[in-house]
Short mmCIF file of C-alpha atoms in Angstrom, two decimals:
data_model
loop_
_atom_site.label_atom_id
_atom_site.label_comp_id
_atom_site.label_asym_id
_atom_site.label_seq_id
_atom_site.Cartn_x
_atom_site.Cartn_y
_atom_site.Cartn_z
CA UNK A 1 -12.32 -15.36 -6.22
CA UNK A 2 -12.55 -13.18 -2.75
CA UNK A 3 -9.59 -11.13 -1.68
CA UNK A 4 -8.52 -13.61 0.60
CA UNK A 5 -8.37 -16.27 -1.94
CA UNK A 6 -6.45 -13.91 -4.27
CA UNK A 7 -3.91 -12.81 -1.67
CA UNK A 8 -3.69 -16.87 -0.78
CA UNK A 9 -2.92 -17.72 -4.60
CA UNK A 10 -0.38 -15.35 -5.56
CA UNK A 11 3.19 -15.17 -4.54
CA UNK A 12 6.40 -13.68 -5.57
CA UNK A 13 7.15 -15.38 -8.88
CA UNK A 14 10.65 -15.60 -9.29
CA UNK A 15 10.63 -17.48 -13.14
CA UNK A 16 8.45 -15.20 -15.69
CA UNK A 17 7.98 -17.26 -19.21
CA UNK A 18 9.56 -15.15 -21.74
CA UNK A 19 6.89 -16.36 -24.05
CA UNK A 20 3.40 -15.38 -23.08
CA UNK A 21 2.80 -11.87 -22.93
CA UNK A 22 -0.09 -10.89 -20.56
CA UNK A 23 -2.96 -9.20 -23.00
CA UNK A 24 -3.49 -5.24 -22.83
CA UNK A 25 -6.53 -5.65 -21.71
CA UNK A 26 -5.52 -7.33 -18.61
CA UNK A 27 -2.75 -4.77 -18.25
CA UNK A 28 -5.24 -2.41 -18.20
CA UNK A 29 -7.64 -3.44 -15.47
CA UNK A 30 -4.10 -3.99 -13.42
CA UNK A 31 -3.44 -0.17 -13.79
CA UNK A 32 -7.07 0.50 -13.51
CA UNK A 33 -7.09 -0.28 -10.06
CA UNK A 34 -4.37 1.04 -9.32
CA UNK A 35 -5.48 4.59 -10.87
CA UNK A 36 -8.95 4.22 -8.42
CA UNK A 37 -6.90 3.41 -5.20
CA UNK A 38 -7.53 6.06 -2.17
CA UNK A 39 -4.86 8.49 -1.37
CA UNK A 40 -3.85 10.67 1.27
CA UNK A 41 -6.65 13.92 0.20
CA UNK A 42 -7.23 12.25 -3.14
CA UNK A 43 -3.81 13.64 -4.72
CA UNK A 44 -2.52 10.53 -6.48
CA UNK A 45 0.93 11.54 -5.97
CA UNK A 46 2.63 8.64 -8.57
CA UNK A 47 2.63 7.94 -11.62
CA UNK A 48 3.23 4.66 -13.00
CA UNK A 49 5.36 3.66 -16.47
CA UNK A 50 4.87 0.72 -18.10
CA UNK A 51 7.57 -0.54 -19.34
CA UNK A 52 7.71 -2.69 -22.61
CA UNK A 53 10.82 -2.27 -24.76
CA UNK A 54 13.40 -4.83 -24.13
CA UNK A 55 16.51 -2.93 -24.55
CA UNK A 56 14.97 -0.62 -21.56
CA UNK A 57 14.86 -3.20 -19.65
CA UNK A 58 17.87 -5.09 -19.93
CA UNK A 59 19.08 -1.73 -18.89
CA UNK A 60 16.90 -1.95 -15.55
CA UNK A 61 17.92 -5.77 -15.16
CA UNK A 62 21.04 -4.10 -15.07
CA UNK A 63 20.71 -1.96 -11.72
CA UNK A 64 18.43 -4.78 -10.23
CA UNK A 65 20.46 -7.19 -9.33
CA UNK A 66 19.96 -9.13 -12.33
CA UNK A 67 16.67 -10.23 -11.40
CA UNK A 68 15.15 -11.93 -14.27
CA UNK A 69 11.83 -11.06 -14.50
CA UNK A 70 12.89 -8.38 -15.60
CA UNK A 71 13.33 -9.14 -18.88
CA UNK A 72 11.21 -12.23 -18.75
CA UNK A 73 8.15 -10.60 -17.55
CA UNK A 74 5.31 -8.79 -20.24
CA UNK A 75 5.16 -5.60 -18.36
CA UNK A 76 6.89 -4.06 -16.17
CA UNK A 77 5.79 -1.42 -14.27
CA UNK A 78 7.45 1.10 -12.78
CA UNK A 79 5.33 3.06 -9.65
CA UNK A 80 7.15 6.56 -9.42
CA UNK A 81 5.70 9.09 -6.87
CA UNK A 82 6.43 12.67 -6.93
CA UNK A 83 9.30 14.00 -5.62
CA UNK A 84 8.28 16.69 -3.54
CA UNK A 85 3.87 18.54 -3.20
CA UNK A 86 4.03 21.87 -4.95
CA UNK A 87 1.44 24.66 -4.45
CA UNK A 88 1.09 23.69 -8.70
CA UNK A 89 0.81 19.92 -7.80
CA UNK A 90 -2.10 20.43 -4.88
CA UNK A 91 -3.52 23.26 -7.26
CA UNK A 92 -4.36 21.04 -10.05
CA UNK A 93 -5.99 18.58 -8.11
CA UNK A 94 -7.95 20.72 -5.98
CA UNK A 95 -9.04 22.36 -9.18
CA UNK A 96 -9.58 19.40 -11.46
CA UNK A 97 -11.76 17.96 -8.49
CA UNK A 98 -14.13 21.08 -8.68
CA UNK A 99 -14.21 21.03 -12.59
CA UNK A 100 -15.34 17.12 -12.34
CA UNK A 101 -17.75 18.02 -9.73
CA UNK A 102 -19.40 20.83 -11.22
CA UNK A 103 -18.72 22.58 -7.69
CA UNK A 104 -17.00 24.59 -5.51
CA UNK A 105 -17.23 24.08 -1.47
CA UNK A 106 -16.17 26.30 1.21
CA UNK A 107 -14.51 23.44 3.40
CA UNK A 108 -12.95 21.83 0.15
CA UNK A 109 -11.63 25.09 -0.37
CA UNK A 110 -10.12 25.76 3.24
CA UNK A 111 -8.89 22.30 3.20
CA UNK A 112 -6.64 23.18 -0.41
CA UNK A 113 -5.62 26.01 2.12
CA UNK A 114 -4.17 24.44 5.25
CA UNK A 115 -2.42 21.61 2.18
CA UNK A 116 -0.86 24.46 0.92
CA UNK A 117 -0.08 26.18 4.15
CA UNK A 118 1.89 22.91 5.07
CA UNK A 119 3.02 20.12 2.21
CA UNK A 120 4.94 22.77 0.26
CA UNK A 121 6.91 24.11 3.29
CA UNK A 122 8.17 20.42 4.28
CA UNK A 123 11.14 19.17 3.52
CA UNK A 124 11.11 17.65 -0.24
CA UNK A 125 12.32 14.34 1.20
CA UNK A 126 9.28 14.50 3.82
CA UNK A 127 7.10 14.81 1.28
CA UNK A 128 8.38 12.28 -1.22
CA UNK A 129 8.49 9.48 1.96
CA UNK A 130 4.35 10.50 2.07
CA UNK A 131 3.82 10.26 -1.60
CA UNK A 132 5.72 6.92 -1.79
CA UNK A 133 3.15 5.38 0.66
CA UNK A 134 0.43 6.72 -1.55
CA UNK A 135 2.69 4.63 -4.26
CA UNK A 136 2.00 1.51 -2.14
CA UNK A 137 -1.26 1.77 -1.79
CA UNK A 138 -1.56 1.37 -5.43
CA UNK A 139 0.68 -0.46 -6.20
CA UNK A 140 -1.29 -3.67 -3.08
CA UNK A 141 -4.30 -2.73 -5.24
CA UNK A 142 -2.27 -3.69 -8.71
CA UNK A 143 -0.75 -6.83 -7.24
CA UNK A 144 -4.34 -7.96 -6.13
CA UNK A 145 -6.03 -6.84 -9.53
CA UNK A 146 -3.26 -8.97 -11.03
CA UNK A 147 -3.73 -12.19 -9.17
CA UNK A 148 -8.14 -11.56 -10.14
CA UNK A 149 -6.66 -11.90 -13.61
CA UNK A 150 -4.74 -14.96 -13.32
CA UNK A 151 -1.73 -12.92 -14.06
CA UNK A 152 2.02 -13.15 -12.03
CA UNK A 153 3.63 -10.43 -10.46
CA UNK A 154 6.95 -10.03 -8.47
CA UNK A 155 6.76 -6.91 -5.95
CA UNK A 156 10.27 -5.74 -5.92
CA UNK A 157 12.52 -2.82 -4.51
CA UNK A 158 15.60 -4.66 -4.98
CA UNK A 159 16.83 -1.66 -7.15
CA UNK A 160 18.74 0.69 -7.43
CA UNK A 161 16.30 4.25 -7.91
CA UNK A 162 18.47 6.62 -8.62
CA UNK A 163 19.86 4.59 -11.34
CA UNK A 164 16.40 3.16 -12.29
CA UNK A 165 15.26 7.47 -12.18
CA UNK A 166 18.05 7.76 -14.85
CA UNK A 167 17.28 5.19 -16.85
CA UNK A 168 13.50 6.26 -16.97
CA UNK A 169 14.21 10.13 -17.05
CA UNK A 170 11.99 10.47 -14.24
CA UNK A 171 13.53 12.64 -12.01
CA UNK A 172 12.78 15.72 -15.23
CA UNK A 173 9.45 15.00 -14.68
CA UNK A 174 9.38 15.57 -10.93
CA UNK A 175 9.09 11.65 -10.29
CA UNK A 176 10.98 9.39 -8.27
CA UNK A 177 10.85 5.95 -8.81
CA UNK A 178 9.36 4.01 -5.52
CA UNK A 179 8.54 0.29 -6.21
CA UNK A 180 8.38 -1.87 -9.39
CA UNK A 181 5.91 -4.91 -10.48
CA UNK A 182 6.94 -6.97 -13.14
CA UNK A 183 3.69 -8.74 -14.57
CA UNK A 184 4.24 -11.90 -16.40
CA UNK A 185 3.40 -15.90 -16.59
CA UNK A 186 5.07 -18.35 -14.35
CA UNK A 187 7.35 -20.65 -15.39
CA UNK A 188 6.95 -23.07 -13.07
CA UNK A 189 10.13 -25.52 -13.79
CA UNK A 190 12.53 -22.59 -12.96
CA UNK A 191 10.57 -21.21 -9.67
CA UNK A 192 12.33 -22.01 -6.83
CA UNK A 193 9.14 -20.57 -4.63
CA UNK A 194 6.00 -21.35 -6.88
CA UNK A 195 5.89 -25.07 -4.31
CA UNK A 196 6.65 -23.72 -1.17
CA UNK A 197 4.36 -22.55 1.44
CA UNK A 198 2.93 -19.16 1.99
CA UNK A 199 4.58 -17.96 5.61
CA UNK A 200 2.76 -15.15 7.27
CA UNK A 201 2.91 -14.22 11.20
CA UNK A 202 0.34 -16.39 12.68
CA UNK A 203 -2.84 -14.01 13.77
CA UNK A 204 -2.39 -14.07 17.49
CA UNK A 205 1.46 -12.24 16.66
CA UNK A 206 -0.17 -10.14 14.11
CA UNK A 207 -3.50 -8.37 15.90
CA UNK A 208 -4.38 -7.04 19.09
CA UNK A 209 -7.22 -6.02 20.23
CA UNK A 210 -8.13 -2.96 22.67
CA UNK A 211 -11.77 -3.64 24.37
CA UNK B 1 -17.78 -7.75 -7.19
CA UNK B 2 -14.44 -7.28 -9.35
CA UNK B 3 -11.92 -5.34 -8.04
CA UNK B 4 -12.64 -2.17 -9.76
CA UNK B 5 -16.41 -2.55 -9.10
CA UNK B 6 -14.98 -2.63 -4.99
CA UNK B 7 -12.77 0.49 -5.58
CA UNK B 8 -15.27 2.41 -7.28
CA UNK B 9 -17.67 1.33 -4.65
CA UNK B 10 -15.97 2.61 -1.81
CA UNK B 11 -15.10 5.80 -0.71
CA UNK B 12 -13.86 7.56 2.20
CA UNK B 13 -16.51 7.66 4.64
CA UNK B 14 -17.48 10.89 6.40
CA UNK B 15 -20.01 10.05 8.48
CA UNK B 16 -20.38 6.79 10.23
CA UNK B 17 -23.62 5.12 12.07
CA UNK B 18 -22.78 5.04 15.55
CA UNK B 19 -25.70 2.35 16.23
CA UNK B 20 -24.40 -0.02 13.96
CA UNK B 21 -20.97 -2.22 14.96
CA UNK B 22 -19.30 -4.67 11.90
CA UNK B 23 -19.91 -8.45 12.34
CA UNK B 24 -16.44 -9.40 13.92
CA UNK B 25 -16.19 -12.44 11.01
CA UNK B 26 -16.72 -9.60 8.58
CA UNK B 27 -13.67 -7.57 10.96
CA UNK B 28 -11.69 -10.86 10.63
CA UNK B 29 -11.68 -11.34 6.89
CA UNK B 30 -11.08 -7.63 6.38
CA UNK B 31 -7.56 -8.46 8.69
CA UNK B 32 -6.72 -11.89 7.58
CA UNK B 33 -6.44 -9.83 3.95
CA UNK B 34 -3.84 -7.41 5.60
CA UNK B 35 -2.20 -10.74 7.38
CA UNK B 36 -1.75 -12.41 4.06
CA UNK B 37 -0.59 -8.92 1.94
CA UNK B 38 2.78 -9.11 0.41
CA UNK B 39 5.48 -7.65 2.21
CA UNK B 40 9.19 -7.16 1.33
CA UNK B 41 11.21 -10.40 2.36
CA UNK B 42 7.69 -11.59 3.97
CA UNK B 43 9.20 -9.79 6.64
CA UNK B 44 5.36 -8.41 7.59
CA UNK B 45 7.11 -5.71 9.72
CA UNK B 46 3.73 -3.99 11.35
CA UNK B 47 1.08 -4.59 13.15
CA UNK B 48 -2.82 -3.99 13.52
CA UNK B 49 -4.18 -2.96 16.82
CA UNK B 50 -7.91 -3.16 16.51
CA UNK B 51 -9.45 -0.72 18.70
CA UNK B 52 -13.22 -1.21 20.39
CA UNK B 53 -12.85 0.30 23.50
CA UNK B 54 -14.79 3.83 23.91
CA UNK B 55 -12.57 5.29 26.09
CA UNK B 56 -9.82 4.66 24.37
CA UNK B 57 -11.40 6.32 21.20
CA UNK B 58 -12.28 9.42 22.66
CA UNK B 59 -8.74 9.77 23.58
CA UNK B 60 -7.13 9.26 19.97
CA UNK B 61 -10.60 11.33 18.35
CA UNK B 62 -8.73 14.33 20.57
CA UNK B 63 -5.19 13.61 18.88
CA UNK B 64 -7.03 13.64 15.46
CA UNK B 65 -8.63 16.89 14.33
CA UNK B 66 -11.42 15.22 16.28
CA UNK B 67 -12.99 13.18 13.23
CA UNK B 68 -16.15 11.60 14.32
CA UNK B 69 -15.31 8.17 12.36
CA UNK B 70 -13.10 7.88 15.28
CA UNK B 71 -15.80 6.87 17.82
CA UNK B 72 -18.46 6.81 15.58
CA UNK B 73 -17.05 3.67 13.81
CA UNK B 74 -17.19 0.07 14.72
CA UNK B 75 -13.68 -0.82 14.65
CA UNK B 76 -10.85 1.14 14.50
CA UNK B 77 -7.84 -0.39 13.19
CA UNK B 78 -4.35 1.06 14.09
CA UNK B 79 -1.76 0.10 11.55
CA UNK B 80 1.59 0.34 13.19
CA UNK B 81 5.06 -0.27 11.83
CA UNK B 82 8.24 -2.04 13.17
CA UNK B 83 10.30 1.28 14.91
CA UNK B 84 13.25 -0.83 12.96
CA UNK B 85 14.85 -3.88 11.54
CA UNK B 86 17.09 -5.68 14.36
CA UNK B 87 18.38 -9.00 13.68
CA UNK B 88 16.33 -10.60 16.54
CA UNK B 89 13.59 -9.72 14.32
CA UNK B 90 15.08 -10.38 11.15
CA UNK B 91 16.20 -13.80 12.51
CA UNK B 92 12.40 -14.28 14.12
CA UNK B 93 10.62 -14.36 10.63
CA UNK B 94 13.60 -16.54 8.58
CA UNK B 95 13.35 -19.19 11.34
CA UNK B 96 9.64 -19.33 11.54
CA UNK B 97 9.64 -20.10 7.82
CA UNK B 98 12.17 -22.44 8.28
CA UNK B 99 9.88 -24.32 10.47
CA UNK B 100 6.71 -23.99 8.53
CA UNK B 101 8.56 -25.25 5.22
CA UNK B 102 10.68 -27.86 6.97
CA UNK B 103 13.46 -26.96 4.97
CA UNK B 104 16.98 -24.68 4.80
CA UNK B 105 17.66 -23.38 1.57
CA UNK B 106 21.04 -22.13 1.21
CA UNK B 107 19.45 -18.99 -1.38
CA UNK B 108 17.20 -18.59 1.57
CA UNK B 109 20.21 -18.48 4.00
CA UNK B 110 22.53 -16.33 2.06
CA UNK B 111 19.52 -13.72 1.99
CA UNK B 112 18.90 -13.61 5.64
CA UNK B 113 22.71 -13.04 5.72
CA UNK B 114 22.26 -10.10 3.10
CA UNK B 115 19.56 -8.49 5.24
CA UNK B 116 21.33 -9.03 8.67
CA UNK B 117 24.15 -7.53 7.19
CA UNK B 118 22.29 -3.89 5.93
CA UNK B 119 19.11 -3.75 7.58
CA UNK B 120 20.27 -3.38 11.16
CA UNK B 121 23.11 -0.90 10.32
CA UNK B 122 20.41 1.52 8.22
CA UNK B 123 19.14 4.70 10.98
CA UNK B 124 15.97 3.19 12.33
CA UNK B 125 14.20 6.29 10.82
CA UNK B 126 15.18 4.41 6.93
CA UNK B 127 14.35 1.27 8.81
CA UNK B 128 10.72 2.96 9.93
CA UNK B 129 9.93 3.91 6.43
CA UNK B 130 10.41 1.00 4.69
CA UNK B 131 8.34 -0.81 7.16
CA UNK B 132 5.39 2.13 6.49
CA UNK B 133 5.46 1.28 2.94
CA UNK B 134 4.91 -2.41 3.93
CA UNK B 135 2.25 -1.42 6.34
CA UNK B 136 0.56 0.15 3.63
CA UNK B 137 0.46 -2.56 1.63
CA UNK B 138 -1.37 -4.65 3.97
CA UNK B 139 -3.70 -1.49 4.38
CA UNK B 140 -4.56 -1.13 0.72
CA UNK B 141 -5.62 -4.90 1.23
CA UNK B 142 -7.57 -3.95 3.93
CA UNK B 143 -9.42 -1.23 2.11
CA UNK B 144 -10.69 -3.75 -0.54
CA UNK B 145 -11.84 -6.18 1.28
CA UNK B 146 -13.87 -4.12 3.55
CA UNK B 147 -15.23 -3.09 0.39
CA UNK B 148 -15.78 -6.40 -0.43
CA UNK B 149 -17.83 -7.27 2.76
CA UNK B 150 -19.81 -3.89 2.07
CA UNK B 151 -18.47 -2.70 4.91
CA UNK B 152 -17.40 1.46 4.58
CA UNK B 153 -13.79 2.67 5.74
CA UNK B 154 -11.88 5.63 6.03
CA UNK B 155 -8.45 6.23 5.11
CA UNK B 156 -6.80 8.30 7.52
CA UNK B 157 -3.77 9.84 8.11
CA UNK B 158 -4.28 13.27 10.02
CA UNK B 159 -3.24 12.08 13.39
CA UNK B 160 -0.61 12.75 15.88
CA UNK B 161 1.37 9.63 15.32
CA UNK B 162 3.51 10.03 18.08
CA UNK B 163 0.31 10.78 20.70
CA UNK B 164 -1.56 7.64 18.95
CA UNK B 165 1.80 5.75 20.42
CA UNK B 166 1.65 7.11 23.53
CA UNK B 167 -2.04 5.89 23.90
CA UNK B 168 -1.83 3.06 22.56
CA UNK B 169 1.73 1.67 24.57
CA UNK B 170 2.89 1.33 20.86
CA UNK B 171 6.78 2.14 21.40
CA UNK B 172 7.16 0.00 24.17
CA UNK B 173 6.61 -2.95 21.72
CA UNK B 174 9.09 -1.79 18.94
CA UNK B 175 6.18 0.12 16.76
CA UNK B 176 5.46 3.26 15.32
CA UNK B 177 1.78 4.22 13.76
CA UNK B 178 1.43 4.73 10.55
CA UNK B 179 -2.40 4.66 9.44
CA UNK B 180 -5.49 4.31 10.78
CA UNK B 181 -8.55 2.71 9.24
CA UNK B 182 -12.23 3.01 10.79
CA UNK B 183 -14.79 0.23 9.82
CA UNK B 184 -18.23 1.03 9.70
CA UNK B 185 -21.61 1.68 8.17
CA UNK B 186 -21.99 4.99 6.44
CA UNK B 187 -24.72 7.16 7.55
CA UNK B 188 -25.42 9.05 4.52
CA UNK B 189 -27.96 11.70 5.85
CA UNK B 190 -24.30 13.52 7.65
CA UNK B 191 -22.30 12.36 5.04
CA UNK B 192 -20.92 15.61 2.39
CA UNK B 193 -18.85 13.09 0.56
CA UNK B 194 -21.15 10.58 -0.14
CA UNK B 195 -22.86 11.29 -3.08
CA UNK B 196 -19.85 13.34 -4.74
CA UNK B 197 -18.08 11.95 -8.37
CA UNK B 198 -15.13 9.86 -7.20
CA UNK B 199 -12.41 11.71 -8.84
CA UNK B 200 -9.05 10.33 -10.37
CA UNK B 201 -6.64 11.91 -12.47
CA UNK B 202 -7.26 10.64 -16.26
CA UNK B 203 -5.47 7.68 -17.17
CA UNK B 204 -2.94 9.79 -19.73
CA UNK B 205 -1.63 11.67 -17.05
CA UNK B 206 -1.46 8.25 -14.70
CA UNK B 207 0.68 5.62 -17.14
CA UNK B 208 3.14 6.34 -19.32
CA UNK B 209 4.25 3.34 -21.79
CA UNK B 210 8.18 2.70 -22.70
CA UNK B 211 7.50 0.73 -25.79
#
């Protein structure tokens, strides 16, 4: 299917079926794409946990307003971006990126420069906000790769993070949880959504155009 | 292609051909994708401002460490977040559903109550932010299906976002830039990306799994 058709098909499911786990394989094209989406210089500031283990996430369920795809869904995964750009962070990038390329170049090298002349002087906050949005971009490219292979997703913030961070022991590892996608089957008999029509701004409201 | 085929595909685009503009059905498909991206509460709470005009692009290739892509590309698309959630615009989006599905759902109700209730009363800079991340979304939509009409793009954040509003008129209607995203044709001859090793951090340092 194109894009458009996959974007047209999915939707928020709000029922998961408990019983059909979505196969690794599938899982990992989902997080595939979402490990080859751009980013702001190419930093892939997120990481993302998948999260199996049931007690963990009646735990989540617990700090997400009881949303049940939580524990219905096969996967859930977690999309945590870093919590602030250090000088190591950029480093290792910058340096894996010439040890993958077999090169080093002078304007690659003065651009690592003026990144580390700025990101690590801004506020941590700042910085986490920016990383986040790198989150999203992979996390549009996950819920698209899903819907290619026939599996549901929920896109969700309807969390708690800090609590979520806890529960995940993210914040040790310099993470901060951003968005979660719970991957799964629907269940159609227990969907309040799966039959109703996709809304979306008509185009007129949604694009301009400057000639 | 498949998904991953498109994001390995693509890259960021360094060089565009000046001579050669994107069919507008091609331009269309690429923004229906962002018009139809999940959003949180369907809210959609951005817009795209599709720039043509030369003028125009001159002016915002000055507020932009003077990329070429800027005027060298066919279309430049302006994504552009809500400056923040008010209820008039909270209220907007749950009628219009309303009307599409033909229905009030009491769930549906109680949730626009939720929102009216904490959205409005959040700073408009939290407000902003979360209406980025949506932006982005729709953006990381974008990106793949320009891909998938072979049609090169470049992510790009390294703008003055509040001299891209002042050109564009943007706060005047409520927004707030976010991203931009040139569509083109690459010229690879002045391209220094384009024949690079995409690089991506390897998948054990990208997903974690909580069994």
């Amino acid at each position: 299917m194109k894009i458009i058709e996959l974007l047209t098909w999915r939707y928020a499911t709000k029922k998961m079926d408990p019983s059909r786990p979505v196969p690794q394989d599938k899982v990992d094209r989902i997080v595939e794409a979402a490990r080859l989406a751009p980013t702001s210089s190419g930093l892939q500031p997120f990481e993302i946990i998948s999260v199996t283990n049931p007690a963990v996430r009646v735990q989540i369920r617990e700090i997400a307003w009881n949303q049940a795809q939580i524990t219905d869904c096969s996967h859930l995964l977690v999309f945590a971006a870093w919590d602030n750009y250090t000088a190591e962070r950029i480093n290792h990038m910058f340096d894996y990126t010439n040890e993958v390329r077999g090169l080093r170049n002078e304007d690659w090298e003065n651009y690592r420069q003026q990144l580390l002349n700025t990101y690590p002087n801004r506020p941590a906050e700042v910085n986490f906000q920016h990383a986040a949005r790198q989150a999203y971009i992979a996390f549009s490219a996950a819920v698209i790769a899903a819907a290619e292979e026939h599996v549901d997703a929920t896109p969700m913030e309807g969390f708690d993070p800090n609590k979520l961070d806890d529960i995940l022991g993210l914040r040790s590892r310099g993470l901060r949880s951003a968005v979660m996608l719970p991957l799964g089957y629907r269940q159609a008999d227990g969907d309040w959504l799966v039959n109703l029509t996709k809304v979306r701004r008509p185009r007129e409201q949604f694009v301009t155009e400057v000639r």
